[in-house]
Coordinates of C-alpha atoms in Angstrom, one line a residue:
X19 CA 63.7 -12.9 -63.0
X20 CA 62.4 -14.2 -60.1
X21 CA 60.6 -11.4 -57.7
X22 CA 62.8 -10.3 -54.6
X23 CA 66.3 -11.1 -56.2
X24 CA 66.8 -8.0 -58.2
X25 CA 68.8 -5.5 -57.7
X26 CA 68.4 -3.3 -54.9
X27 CA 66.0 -6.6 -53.3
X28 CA 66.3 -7.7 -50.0
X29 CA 66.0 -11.1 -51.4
X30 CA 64.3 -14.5 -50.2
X31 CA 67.0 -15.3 -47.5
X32 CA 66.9 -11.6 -46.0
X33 CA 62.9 -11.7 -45.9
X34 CA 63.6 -15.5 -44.2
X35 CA 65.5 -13.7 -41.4
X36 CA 63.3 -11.1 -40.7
X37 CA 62.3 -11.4 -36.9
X38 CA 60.2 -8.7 -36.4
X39 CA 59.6 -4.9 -36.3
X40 CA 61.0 -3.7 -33.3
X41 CA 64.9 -2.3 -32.7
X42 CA 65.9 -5.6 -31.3
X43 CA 64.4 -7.9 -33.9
X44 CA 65.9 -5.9 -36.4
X45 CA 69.4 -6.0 -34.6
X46 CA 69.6 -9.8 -34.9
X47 CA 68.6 -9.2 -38.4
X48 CA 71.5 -7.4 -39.2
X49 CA 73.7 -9.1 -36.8
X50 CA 72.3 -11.9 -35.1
X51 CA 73.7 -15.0 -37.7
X52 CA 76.6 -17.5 -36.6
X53 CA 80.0 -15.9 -37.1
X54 CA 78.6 -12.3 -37.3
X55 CA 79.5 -11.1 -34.1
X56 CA 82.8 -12.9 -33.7
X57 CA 83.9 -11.3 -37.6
X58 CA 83.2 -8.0 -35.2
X59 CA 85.3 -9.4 -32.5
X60 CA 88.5 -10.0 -34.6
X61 CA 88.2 -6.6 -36.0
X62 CA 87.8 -5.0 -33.0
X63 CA 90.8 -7.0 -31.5
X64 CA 93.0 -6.6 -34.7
X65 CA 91.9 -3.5 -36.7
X66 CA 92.5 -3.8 -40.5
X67 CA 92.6 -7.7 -41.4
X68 CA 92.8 -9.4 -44.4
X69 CA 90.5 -12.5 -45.1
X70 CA 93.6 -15.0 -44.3
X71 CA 93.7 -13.0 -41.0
X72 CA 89.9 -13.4 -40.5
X73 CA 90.1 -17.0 -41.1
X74 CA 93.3 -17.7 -39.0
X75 CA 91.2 -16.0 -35.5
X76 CA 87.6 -18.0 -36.3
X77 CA 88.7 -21.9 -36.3
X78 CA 86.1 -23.6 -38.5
X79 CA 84.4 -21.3 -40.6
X80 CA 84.0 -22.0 -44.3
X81 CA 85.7 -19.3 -46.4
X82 CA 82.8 -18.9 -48.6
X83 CA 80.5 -18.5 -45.4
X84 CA 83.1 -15.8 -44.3
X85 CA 82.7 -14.1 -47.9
X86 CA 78.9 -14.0 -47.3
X87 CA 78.8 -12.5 -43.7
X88 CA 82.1 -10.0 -44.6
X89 CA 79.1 -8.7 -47.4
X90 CA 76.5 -8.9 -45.3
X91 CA 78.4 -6.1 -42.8
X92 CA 79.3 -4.5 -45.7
X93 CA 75.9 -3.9 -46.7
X94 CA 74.9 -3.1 -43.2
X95 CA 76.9 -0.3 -43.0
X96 CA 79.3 -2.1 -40.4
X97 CA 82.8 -2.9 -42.3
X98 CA 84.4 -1.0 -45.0
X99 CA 86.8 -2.4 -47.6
X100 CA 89.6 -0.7 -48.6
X101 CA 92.8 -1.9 -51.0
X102 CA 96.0 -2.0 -49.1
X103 CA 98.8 -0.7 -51.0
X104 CA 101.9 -2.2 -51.6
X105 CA 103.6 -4.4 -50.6
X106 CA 100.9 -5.3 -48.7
X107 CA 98.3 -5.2 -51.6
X108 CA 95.2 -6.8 -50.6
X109 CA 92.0 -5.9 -49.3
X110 CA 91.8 -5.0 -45.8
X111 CA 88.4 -5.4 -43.7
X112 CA 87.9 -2.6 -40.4
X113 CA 84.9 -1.8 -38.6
X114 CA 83.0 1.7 -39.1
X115 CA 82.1 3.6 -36.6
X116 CA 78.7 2.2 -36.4
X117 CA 80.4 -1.4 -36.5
X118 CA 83.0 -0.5 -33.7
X119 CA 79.6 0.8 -31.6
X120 CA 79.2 -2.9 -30.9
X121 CA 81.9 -3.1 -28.7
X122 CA 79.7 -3.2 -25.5
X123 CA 77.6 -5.6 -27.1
X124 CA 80.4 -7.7 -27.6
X125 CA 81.9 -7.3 -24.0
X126 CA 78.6 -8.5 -22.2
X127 CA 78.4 -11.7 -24.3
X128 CA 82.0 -12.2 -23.3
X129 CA 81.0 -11.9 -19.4
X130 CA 77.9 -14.1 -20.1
X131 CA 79.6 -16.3 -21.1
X132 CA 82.5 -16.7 -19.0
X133 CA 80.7 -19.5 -16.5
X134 CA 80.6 -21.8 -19.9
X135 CA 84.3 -21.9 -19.9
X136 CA 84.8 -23.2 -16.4
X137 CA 84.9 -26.2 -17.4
X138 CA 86.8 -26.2 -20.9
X139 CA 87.0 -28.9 -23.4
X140 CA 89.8 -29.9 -24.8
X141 CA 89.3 -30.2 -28.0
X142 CA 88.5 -26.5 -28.1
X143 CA 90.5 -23.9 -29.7
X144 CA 92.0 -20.6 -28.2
X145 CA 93.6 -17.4 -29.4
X146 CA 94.8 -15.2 -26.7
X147 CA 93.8 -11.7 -29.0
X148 CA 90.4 -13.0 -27.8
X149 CA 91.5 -11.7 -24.5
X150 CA 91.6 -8.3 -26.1
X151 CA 87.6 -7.8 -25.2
X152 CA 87.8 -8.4 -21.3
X153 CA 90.8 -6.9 -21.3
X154 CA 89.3 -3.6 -23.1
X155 CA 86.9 -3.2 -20.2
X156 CA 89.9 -2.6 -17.2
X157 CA 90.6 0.6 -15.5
X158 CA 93.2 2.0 -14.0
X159 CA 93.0 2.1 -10.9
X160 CA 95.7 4.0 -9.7
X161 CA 96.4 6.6 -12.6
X162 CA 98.7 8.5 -10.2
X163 CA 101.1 5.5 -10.4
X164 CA 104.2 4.6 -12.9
X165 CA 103.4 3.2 -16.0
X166 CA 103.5 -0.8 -16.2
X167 CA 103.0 -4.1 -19.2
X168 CA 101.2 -6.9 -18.2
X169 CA 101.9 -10.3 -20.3
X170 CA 99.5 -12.8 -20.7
X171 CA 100.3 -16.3 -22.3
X172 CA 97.3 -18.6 -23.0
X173 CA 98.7 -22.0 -22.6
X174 CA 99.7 -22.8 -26.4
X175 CA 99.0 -19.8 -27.9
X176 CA 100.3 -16.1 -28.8
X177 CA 100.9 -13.9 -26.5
X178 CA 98.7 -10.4 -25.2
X179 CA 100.4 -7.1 -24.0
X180 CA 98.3 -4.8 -21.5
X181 CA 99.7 -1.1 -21.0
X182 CA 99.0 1.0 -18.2
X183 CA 99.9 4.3 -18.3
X184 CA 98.2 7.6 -16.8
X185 CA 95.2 6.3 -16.2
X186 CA 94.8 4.7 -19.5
X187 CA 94.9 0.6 -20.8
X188 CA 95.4 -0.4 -24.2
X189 CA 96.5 -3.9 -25.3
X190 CA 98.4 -5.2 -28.1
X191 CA 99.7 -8.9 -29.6
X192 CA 103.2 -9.7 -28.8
X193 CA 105.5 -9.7 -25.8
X194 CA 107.8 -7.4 -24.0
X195 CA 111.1 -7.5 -22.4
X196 CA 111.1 -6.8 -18.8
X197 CA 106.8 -6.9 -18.1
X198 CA 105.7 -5.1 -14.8
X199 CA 104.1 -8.9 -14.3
X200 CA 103.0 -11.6 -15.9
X201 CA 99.9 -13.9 -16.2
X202 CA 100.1 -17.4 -17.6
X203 CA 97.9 -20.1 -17.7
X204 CA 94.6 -21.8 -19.3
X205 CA 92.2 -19.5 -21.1
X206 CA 89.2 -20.0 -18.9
X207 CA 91.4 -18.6 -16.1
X208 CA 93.2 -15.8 -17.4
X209 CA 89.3 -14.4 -18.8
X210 CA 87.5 -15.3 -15.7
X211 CA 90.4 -13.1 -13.8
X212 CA 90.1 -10.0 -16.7
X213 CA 86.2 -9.9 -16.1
X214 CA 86.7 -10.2 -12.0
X215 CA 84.6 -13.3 -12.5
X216 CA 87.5 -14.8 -10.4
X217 CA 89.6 -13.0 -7.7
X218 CA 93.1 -13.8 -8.5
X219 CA 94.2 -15.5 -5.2
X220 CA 91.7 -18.1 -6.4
X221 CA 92.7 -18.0 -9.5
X222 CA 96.5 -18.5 -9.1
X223 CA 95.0 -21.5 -6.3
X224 CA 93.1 -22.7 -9.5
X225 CA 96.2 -23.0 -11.8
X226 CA 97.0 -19.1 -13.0
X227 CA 100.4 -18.6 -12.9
X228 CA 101.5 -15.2 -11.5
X229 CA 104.8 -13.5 -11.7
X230 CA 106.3 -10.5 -11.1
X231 CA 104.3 -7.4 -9.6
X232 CA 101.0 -8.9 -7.3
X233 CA 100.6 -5.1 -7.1
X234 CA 100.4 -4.5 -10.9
X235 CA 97.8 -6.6 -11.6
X236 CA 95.4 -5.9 -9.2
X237 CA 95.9 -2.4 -10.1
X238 CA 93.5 -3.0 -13.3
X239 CA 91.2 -5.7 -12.3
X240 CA 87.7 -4.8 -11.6
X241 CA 86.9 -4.5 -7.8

């Protein structure tokens, strides 16, 4: 046997990775390889999801590279596997609660990055869940107020539900029937406008289209 691939071993690749002894060198360790964080993403965004599921919300990923990293958070203490019974029956992927402790992690990059999609390209690909991350990070503004649903509609792709209601905001995939207001438009726009990157009169200017309540939607956008 070759030393450093037995059981229990780190192996040659893990030792490879190794940036360091300090907490943020070993962070990147754990979770600083391509499609890590965005496996986090779609499990924060969807909860329980299969591999399919995985694989339909990260365009381009090999499935055996998404076998590798789904282990790796395994091993790190970040996922959990469980078998989904029937009819379902399959294994389902969700975050611990160490795993789901990345979720501010994940909402900085997402503002960090939001200058890069000014200027979209379009050969890029979009799913409006990935909306779910800005949209996590709104508040209430006016918990005193009746309850309302935002819609939001990606050009091309699903649709993104935002409640309000007593002072809290959750979000969900699908569509309403009679939305407080709605927000529809390219993807660079709608997340520029959820992280107040981009006040909305300029983004509606910009292409955003806006209907319903003005009112409701500034009621959750950061100020």
């Amino acid at each position: 046997m070759t030393p450093g691939t037995g059981p229990g071993s780190a192996g040659p690749a893990a030792a490879l990775r190794t940036r360091g002894d300090n907490p943020g060198a070993k962070a990147l360790d754990s979770i600083g390889d391509r499609w890590t964080l965005l496996i986090v993403r779609e499990l924060l965004a969807l909860g329980p999801c299969r591999h399919t599921d995985l694989r339909n919300g990260l365009p381009g990923i090999a499935s055996n590279l998404l076998v590798d990293r789904l282990r790796e958070l395994e091993e790190a203490g970040l996922i959990h596997r469980e078998a989904a019974p029937p009819p379902v029956a399959t294994t389902l992927f969700s975050l611990t609660e160490r795993g789901r402790t990345l979720e501010p992690v994940l909402q900085e990059l997402s503002r960090w990055g939001i200058p890069l999609l000014r200027e979209p390209d379009g050969s890029d690909t979009f799913r409006t869940h990935w909306l779910d991350m800005p949209a996590r990070a709104l508040t209430d503004h006016r918990p005193d107020q009746p309850a309302i649903a935002l819609q939001l509609h990606a050009d091309g792709n699903e649709d993104l539900v935002i409640e309000v209601k007593d002072g809290s905001v959750h979000t969900h995939a699908g569509r309403v029937d009679h939305p407080t207001a709605s927000l529809t438009g390219p993807p660079h726009l709608l997340a520029a406008t959820l992280l107040g990157d981009l006040d909305l009169s300029a983004a509606v200017q910009q292409g955003l289209r806006l209907s319903g309540e003005h009112e409701a939607v500034i009621r959750i956008l950061p100020r």
